[in-house]
Amino acid sequence: RMEPLPDALEAFAKAVLTPAGKIVTFFVFGGVFVLGIIGLNELYVNWKLEWFFPSDSYVTEFFDSNEQYFASGTRYSIHTGDTDVYDNRDKFQALDDQVHNSRFNQEGSVSFFWR
């Protein structure tokens, strides 16, 4: 009877079960374990904690409120060029009202010379 795979597996099992084979097996798998730990430390995972909570959870509600009310936005400026402020004061007042009442600006974050 000449079957290569069963014969090879039997020889491998006998070699692994010897004292020297046990030591070699321990160090090989120990090395793989250590390399796995090192690789795990180098791994970058882009994930958000919110992904693990149901959409109707109070934790998700907290994350949504936190992002809505405490997220920092992008700064911007409005330049009017060489506009005559006195002649266009109604337009400046309308611009001031629009900027201050915009839902995209946080309350108290607008600095406008008109007020």
XYZ file of C-alpha atoms in Angstrom, residues 9-110:
102
model
C 0.570 12.752 7.766
C 1.484 9.724 9.858
C 5.190 10.602 9.664
C 4.433 14.231 10.561
C 2.312 13.165 13.573
C 5.051 10.849 14.838
C 7.645 13.635 14.442
C 5.477 16.225 16.234
C 4.795 13.916 19.177
C 8.473 13.416 19.998
C 9.978 15.704 22.674
C 12.006 17.606 20.073
C 8.923 17.897 17.835
C 6.886 19.332 20.701
C 9.540 21.984 21.335
C 9.780 22.918 17.658
C 5.966 23.065 17.380
C 5.760 25.259 20.486
C 8.311 27.738 19.106
C 6.793 27.795 15.611
C 3.287 28.533 16.902
C 4.695 30.897 19.546
C 6.494 32.806 16.773
C 3.300 32.974 14.696
C 1.441 34.257 17.777
C 4.058 36.969 18.454
C 4.071 38.046 14.799
C 0.267 38.236 14.929
C 0.396 40.503 17.991
C 2.994 42.722 16.296
C 0.883 42.874 13.146
C -2.208 43.686 15.183
C -0.451 46.710 16.658
C 0.380 47.939 13.150
C -3.178 47.517 11.905
C -5.196 50.688 11.242
C -8.931 50.245 11.342
C -11.290 53.046 10.364
C -14.396 52.369 12.409
C -16.887 54.342 14.426
C -18.381 53.298 17.716
C -21.829 54.335 16.459
C -21.854 51.424 14.010
C -22.330 48.966 16.890
C -25.521 50.478 18.314
C -29.046 50.125 16.939
C -30.413 53.208 15.189
C -33.157 53.661 17.817
C -30.749 53.445 20.775
C -30.340 56.321 23.229
C -26.592 56.064 22.620
C -27.119 56.768 18.913
C -29.342 59.705 19.875
C -26.488 61.021 22.051
C -23.962 60.677 19.207
C -26.314 62.490 16.798
C -26.937 65.334 19.276
C -23.237 65.589 20.051
C -22.383 65.899 16.375
C -25.216 68.351 15.725
C -24.514 70.734 18.606
C -20.807 70.356 19.308
C -19.219 69.704 15.920
C -16.832 72.393 14.751
C -17.560 73.872 11.373
C -15.563 75.589 8.688
C -14.684 79.243 9.106
C -15.698 81.598 6.328
C -15.701 85.305 5.547
C -17.975 87.506 3.459
C -16.213 90.238 1.509
C -18.264 93.067 0.013
C -15.483 94.899 -1.769
C -15.751 98.667 -2.319
C -19.452 98.841 -1.459
C -20.737 102.088 -0.014
C -21.993 100.941 3.381
C -24.220 103.971 3.993
C -26.012 103.744 0.643
C -26.516 99.966 1.034
C -27.357 99.827 4.742
C -30.655 98.011 4.073
C -28.798 95.328 2.155
C -26.209 95.047 4.933
C -28.986 94.698 7.485
C -30.583 91.948 5.372
C -27.207 90.208 5.065
C -26.667 90.504 8.816
C -30.096 89.011 9.536
C -29.565 86.189 7.072
C -26.157 85.248 8.478
C -27.294 85.408 12.112
C -30.475 83.411 11.449
C -28.859 80.732 9.290
C -29.169 77.200 10.645
C -25.636 76.531 9.404
C -24.025 78.923 11.885
C -23.662 78.160 15.548
C -25.312 80.623 17.853
C -22.839 83.224 19.092
C -20.205 82.329 16.494
C -20.897 85.173 14.038
